[in-house]
Coordinates of C-alpha atoms in Angstrom, one line a residue:
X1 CA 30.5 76.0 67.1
X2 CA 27.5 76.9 69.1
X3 CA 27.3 79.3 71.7
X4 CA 27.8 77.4 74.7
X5 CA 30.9 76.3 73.4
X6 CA 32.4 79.9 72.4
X7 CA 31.5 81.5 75.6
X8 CA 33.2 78.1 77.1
X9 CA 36.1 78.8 75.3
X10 CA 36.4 82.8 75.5
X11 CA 36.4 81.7 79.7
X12 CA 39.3 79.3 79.4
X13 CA 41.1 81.3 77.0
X14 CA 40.8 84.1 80.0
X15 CA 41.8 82.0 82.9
X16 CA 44.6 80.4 81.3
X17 CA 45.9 83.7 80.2
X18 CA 45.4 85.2 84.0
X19 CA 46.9 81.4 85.1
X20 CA 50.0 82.0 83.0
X21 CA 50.5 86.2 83.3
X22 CA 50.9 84.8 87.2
X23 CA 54.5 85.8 88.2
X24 CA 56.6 84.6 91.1
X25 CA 57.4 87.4 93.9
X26 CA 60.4 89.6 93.7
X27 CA 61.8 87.7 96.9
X28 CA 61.5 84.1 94.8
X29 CA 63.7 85.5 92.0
X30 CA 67.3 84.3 91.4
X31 CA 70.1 86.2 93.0
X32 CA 70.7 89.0 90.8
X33 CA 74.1 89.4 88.9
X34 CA 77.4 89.5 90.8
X35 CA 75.9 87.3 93.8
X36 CA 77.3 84.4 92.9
X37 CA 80.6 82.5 94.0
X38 CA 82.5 79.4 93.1
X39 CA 82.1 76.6 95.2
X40 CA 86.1 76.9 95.6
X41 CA 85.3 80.5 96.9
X42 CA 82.6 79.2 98.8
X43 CA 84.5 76.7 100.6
X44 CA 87.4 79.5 101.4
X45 CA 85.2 82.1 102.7
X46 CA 83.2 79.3 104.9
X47 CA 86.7 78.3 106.3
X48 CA 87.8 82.0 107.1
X49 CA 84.2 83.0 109.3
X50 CA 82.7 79.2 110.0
X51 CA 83.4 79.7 114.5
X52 CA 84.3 75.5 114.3
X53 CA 87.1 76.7 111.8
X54 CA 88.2 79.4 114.1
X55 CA 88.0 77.5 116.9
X56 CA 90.1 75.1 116.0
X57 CA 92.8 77.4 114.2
X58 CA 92.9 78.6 118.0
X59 CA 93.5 75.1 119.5
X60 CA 96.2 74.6 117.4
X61 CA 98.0 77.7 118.3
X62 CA 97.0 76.9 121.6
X63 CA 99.1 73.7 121.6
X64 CA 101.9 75.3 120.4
X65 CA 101.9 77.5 123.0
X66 CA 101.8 74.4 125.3
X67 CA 104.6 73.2 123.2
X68 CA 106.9 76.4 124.3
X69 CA 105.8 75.9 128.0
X70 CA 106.8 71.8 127.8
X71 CA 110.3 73.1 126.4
X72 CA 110.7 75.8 128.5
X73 CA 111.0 73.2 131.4
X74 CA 114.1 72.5 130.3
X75 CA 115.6 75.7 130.9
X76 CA 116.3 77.7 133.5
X77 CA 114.6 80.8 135.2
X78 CA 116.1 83.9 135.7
X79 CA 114.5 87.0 137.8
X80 CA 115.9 90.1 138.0
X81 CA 115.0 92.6 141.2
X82 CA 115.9 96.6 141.8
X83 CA 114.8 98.8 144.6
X84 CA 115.7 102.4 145.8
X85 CA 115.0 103.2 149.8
X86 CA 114.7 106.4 151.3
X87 CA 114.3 106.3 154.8
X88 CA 114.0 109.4 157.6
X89 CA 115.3 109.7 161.0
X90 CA 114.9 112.8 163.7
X91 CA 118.4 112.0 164.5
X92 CA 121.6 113.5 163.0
X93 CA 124.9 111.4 162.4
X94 CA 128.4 112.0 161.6
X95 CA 129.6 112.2 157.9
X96 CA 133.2 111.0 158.5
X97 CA 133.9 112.4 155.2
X98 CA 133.5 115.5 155.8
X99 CA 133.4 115.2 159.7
X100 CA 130.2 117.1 159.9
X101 CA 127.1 116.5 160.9
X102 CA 124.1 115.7 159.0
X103 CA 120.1 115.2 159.0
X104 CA 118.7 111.9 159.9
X105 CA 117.5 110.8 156.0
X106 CA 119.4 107.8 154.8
X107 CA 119.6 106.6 151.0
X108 CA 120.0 102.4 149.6
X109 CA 120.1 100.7 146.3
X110 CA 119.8 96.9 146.3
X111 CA 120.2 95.0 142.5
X112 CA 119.8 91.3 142.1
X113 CA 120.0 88.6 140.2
X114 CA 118.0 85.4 140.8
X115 CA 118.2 81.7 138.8
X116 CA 117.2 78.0 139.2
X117 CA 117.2 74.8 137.4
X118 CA 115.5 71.8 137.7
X119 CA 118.2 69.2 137.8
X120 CA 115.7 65.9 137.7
X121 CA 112.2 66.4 137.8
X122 CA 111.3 62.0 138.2
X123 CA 111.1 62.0 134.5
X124 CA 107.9 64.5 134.7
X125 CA 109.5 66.8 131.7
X126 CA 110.2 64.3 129.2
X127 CA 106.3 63.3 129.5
X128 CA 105.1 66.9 129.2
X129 CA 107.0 67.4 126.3
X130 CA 105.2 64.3 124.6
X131 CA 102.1 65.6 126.0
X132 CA 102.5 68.5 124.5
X133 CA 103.5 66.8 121.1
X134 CA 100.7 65.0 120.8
X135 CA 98.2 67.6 121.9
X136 CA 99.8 69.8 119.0
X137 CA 99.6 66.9 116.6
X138 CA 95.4 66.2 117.8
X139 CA 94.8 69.7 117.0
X140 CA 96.3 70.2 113.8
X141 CA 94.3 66.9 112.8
X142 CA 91.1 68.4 114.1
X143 CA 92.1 71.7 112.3
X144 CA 91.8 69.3 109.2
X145 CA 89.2 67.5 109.9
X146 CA 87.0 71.1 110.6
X147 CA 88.1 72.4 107.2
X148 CA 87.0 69.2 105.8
X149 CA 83.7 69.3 107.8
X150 CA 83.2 72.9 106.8
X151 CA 83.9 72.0 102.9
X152 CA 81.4 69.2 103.5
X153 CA 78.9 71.3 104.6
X154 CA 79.4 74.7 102.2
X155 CA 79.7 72.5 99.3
X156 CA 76.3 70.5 100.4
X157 CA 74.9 73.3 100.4
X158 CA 76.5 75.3 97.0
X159 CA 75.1 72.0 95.3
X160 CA 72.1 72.2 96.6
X161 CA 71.8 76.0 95.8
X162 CA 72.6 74.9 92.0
X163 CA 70.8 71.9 92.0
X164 CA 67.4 74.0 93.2
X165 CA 68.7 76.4 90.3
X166 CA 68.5 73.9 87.7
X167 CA 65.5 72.5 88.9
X168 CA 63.9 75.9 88.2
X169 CA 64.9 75.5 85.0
X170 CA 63.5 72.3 84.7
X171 CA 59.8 73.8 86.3
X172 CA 60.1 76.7 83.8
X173 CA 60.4 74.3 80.3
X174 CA 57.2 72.4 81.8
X175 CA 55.3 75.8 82.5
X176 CA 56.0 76.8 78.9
X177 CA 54.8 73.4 78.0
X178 CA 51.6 73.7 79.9
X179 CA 51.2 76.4 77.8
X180 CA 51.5 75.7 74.6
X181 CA 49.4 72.5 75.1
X182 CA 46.8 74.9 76.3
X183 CA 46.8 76.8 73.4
X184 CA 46.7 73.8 71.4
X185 CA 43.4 72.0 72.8
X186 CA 42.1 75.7 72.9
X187 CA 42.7 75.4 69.2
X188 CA 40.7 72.4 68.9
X189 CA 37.8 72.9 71.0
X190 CA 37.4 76.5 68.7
X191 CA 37.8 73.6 66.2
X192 CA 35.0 71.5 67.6
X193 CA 37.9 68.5 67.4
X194 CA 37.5 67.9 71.5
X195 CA 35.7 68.6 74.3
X196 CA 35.9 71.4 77.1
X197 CA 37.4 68.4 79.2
X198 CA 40.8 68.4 77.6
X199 CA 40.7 72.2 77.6
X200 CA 40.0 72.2 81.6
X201 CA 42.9 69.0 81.8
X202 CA 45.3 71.2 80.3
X203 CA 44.3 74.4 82.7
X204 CA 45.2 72.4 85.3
X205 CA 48.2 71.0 84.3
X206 CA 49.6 74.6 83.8
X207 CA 47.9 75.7 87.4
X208 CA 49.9 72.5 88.6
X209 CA 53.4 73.6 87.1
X210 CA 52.7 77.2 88.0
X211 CA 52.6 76.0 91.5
X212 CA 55.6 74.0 91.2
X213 CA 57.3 76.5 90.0
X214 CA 56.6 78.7 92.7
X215 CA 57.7 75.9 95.3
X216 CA 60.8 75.7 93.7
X217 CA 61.9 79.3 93.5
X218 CA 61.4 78.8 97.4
X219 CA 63.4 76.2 97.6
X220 CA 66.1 77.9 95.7
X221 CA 65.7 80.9 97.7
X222 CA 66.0 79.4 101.2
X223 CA 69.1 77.6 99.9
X224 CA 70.8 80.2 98.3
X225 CA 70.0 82.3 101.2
X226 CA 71.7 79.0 103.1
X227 CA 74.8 79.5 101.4
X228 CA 75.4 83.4 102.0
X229 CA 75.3 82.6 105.3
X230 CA 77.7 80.1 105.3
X231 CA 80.6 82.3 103.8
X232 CA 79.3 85.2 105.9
X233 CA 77.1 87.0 103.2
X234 CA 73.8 88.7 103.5
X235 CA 71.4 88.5 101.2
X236 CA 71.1 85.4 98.7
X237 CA 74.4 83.7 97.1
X238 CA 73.6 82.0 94.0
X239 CA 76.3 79.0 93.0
X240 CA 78.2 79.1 90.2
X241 CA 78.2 76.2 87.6
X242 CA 81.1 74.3 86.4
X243 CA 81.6 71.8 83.7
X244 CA 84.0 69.6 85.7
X245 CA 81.1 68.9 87.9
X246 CA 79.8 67.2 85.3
X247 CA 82.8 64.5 84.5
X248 CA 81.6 61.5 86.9
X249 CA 85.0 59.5 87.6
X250 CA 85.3 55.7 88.2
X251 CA 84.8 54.3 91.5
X252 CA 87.9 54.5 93.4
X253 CA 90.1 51.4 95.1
X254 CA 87.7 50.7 98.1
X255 CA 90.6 48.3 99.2
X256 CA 92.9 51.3 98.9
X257 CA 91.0 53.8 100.3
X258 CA 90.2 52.0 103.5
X259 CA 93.7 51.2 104.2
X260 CA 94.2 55.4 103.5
X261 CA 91.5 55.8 105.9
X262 CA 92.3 54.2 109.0
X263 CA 95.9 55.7 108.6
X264 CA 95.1 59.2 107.3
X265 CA 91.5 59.5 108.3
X266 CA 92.0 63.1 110.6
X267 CA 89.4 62.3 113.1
X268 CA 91.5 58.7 113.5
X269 CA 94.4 61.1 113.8
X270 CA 93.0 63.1 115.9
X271 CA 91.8 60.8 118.2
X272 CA 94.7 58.4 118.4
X273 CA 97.5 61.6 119.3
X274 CA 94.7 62.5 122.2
X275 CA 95.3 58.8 123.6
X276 CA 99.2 59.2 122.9
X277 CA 98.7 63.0 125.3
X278 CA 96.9 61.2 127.7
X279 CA 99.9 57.9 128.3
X280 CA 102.1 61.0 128.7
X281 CA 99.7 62.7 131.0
X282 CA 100.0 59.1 133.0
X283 CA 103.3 59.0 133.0
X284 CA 103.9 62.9 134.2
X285 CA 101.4 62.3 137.2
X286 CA 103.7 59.3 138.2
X287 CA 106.5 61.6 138.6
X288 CA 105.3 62.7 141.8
X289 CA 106.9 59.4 143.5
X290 CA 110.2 60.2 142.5
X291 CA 112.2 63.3 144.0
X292 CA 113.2 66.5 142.6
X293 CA 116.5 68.2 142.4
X294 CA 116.5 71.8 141.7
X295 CA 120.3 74.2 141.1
X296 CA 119.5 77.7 142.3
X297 CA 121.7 80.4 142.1
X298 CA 121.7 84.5 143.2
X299 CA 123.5 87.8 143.5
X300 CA 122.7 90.9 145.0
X301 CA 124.2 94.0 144.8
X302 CA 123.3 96.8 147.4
X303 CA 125.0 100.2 148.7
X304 CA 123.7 102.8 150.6
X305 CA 126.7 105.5 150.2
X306 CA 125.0 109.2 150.0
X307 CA 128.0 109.8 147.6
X308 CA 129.5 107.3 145.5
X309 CA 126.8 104.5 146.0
X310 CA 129.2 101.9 145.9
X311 CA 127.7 98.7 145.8
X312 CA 128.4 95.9 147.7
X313 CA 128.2 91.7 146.1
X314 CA 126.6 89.1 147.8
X315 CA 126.3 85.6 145.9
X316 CA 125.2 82.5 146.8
X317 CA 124.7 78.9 145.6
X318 CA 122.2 75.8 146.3
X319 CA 121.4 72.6 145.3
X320 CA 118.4 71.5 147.2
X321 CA 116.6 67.9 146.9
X322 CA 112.5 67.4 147.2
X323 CA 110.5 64.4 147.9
X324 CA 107.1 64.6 148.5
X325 CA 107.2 60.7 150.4
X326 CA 103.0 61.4 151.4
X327 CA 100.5 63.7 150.3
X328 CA 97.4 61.9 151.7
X329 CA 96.8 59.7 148.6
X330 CA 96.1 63.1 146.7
X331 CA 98.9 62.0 144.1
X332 CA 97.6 58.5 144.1
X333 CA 94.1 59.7 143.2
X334 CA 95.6 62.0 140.2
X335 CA 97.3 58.9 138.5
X336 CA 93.9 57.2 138.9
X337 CA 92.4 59.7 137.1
X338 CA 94.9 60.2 134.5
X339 CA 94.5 56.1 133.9
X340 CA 90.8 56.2 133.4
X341 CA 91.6 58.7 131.1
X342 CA 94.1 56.3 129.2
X343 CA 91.1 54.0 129.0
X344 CA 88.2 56.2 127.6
X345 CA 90.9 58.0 125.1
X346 CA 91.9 54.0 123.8
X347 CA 88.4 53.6 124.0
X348 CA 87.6 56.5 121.6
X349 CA 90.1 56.2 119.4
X350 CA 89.1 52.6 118.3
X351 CA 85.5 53.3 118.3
X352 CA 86.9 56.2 115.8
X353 CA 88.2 53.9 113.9
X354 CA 85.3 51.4 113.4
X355 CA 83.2 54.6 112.5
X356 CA 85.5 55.9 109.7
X357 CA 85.5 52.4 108.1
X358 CA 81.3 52.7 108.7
X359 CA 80.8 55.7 107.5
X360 CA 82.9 55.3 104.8
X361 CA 81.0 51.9 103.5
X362 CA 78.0 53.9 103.3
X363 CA 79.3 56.6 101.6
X364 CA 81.1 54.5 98.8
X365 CA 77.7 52.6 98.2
X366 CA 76.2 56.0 98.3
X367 CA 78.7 56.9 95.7
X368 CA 78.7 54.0 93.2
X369 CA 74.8 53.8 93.4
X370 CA 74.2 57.7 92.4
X371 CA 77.1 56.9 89.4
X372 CA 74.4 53.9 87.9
X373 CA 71.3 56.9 89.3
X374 CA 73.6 59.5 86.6
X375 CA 73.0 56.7 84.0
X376 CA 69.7 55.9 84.6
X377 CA 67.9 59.0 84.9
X378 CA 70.0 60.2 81.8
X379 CA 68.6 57.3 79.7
X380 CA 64.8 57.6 81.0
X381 CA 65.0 61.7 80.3
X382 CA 65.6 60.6 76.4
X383 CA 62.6 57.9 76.6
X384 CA 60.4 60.4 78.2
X385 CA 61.2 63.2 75.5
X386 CA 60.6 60.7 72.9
X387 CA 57.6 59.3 74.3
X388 CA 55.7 62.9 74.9
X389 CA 57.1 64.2 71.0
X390 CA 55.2 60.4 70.0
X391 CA 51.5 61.7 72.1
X392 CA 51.3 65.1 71.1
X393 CA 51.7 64.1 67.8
X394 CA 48.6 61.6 67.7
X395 CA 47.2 63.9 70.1
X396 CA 47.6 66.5 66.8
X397 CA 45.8 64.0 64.9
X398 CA 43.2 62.6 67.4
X399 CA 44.7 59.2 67.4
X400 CA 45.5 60.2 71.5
X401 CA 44.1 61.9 74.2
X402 CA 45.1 64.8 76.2
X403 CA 45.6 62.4 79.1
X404 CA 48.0 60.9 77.4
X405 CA 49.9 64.1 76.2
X406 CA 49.5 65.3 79.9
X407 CA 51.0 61.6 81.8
X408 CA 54.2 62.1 78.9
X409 CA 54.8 65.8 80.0
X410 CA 54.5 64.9 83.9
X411 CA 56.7 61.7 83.4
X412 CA 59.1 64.2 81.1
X413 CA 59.7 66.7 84.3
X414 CA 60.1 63.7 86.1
X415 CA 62.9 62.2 84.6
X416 CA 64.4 65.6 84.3
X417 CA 64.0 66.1 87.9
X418 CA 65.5 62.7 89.0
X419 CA 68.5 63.5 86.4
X420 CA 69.4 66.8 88.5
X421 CA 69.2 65.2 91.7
X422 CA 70.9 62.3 90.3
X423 CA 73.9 64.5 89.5
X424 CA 73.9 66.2 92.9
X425 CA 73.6 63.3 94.7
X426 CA 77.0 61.6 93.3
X427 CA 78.4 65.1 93.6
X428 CA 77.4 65.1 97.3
X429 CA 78.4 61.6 98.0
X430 CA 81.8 62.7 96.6
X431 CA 82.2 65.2 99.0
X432 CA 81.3 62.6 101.8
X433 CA 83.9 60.4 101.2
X434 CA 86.6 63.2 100.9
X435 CA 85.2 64.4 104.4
X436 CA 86.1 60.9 105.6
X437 CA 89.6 60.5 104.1
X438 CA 90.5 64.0 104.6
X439 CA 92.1 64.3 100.4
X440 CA 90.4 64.8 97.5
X441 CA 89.6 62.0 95.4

């Protein structure tokens, strides 16, 4: 070897060594130990602190509040009433009782008991109470549909927390790869078997996975960090793997699942018992045409003996009719409003309908072509192992070149990296449609 090429080779040797002693930062490590959940925890704790999960929890106990209201319609009210009076006067009076006279302060108690009952309201009850059932049945079916939306979202990104993990993994094996092919044409240019070009190539390529690396470990970070705040963490979350997400099922029944869909689907449920509130809401502004007949009923007690305070009954009883015959079109302009809202909640709810069975075409083509992706990128991860074992053999005994060892080991991380995103992709596209159906699959 001359000189040139030791002092060419002592160089390389040294910036490969400072290229591979290059370490990410602490804040681009993994989570540490014990930060990690299950994307069944994940999903839990995103449902218990996400605001669209508590904000719908509170619409539905919202609407059963409206419920009680809508029942309470049908009974009566009852008021109860109790008052003491002291009154003064500068003049004295007589007490017959005891036939003497006395100051001018006087004493009364008055009790009383008050009730009425709607006898006919024009039908306006019977229509809040479907109102109010269908308002209850729209927000339990949003409730769903925001736990399902939630889920969606948590476990897009846990998967993409895990899949960025993995991926690291993947950027690590072709660091260490980039290094030991290093050392190797190291080896032969010490040899005098190839040139300082293949020993720069393989520099690079290590530079070029070190950087990768790097990139990746930010990915994972900003994902992981992603997830914590999704279940209300701080910090980084890392995601927990599971075999089961490995088992990809068949395609399910699109026919089936369709017809589950438009039936089941909870933003077509939620949608369609908003139109069914808003007929009722129709109907209970038409009930101001039609008279109202109301049963009231009351009893007071009141006494104003110094002594005994014996009380004294008064009762009486009343059935009264109502019948607003004009209001100045006001009540004609409330059923006008109340029918335009018929129209846009119709409106809405079949537009609903045509999205779910959109959305949920896309997501089973989604979903059947990341099941062939799984296959694929499985198959072309074996061809690319085989093919790099193949070129840094004849690379080993200068049938190739490093170019060709270097294309194998960039092809190799490619497959690898299409296999992982393969598998998250069907495991996302799984989620999608489950979103849509509101079930599991």
């Amino acid at each position: 070897m001359t000189l040139r090429s030791a002092i060419g080779s002592i160089t390389l040797l040294a910036f490969a060594v400072t290229v591979a002693a290059q370490s990410p930062s602490v804040m681009l490590q993994p989570a540490g130990a014990g930060q990690s959940v299950t994307l069944q925890q994940a999903i839990a704790l995103a449902q218990k602190v996400q605001p669209s999960s508590v904000q719908a929890l509170g619409s539905v106990r919202s609407a059963q509040a409206q419920q009680k209201v809508a029942f309470g319609e049908w009974l009566p009210s009852l008021n109860g009433n109790a008052s003491t009076t002291t009154s003064y006067s500068s003049a004295s009076r007589l007490n017959t009782a005891t036939n003497s006279f006395t100051g001018g302060t006087t004493q009364s108690i008055n009790l009383g008991l008050s009730s009425s009952w709607d006898v006919f309201t024009g039908f306006r009850r019977g229509a809040d109470h479907r109102a109010a059932d269908a308002t209850r049945l729209a927000a339990e079916a949003a409730l769903i549909d925001s736990r399902f939306q939630v889920a969606l979202s948590t476990t897009t990104a846990f998967f993409d927390a895990l899949a960025a993990s993995q991926l690291v993994t993947v950027r690590q094996s072709t660091v260490k790869q980039a290094e030991e092919q290093l050392k190797i044409s190291i080896n032969k240019l010490k040899a005098g078997s190839t040139t300082r070009s293949d020993s720069l190539r393989s520099v690079v390529s290590l530079g070029t996975a070190q950087l990768q690396l790097t990139q990746t470990l930010s990915a994972l970070a900003t994902d992981e960090a992603r997830l914590a705040q999704l279940i209300g963490v701080r910090g980084r979350v890392s995601a927990a793997d599971d075999s089961s997400f490995y088992h990809v099922q068949p395609a399910p029944d699109s026919a089936a699942l369709f017809s589950d869909a438009l039936d089941a689907a909870p933003t077509v449920r939620n949608t369609e018992a908003l139109a069914k509130a808003a007929r009722a809401q129709l109907t209970a502004a038409k009930a101001g045409y039609w008279p109202t007949v109301a049963l009231s009923a009351n009893t007071n007690w009141s006494g104003s003996d110094p002594n005994s305070y014996r009380l004294n009954n008064q009762s009486s009883l009343s059935l009264g009719l109502s019948w607003n015959i004009f209001n100045k079109f006001i009540r004609e302009q409330t059923i006008t409003l109340r029918d335009i809202a018929v129209d846009n909640a119709d409106a809405i709810a079949a537009d609903q309908r045509h999205l779910v069975e959109s959305s949920l075409t896309g997501a089973l083509a989604d979903f059947e072509a990341a099941q062939l992706g799984i296959s694929i990128s499985a198959t072309s991860v074996d061809a690319a192992q085989e093919d790099l074992r193949v070129q840094q053999e004849r690379y080993r005994v200068g049938a190739g070149t490093i170019l060709e060892v270097l294309t194998s080991q960039a092809a190799l991380t490619q497959a690898q990296v299409d296999e992982v995103n393969a598998r998250f992709t069907y495991l996302e596209a799984k989620a999608r449609i489950e979103a849509q159906i509101g079930r599991q699959l």
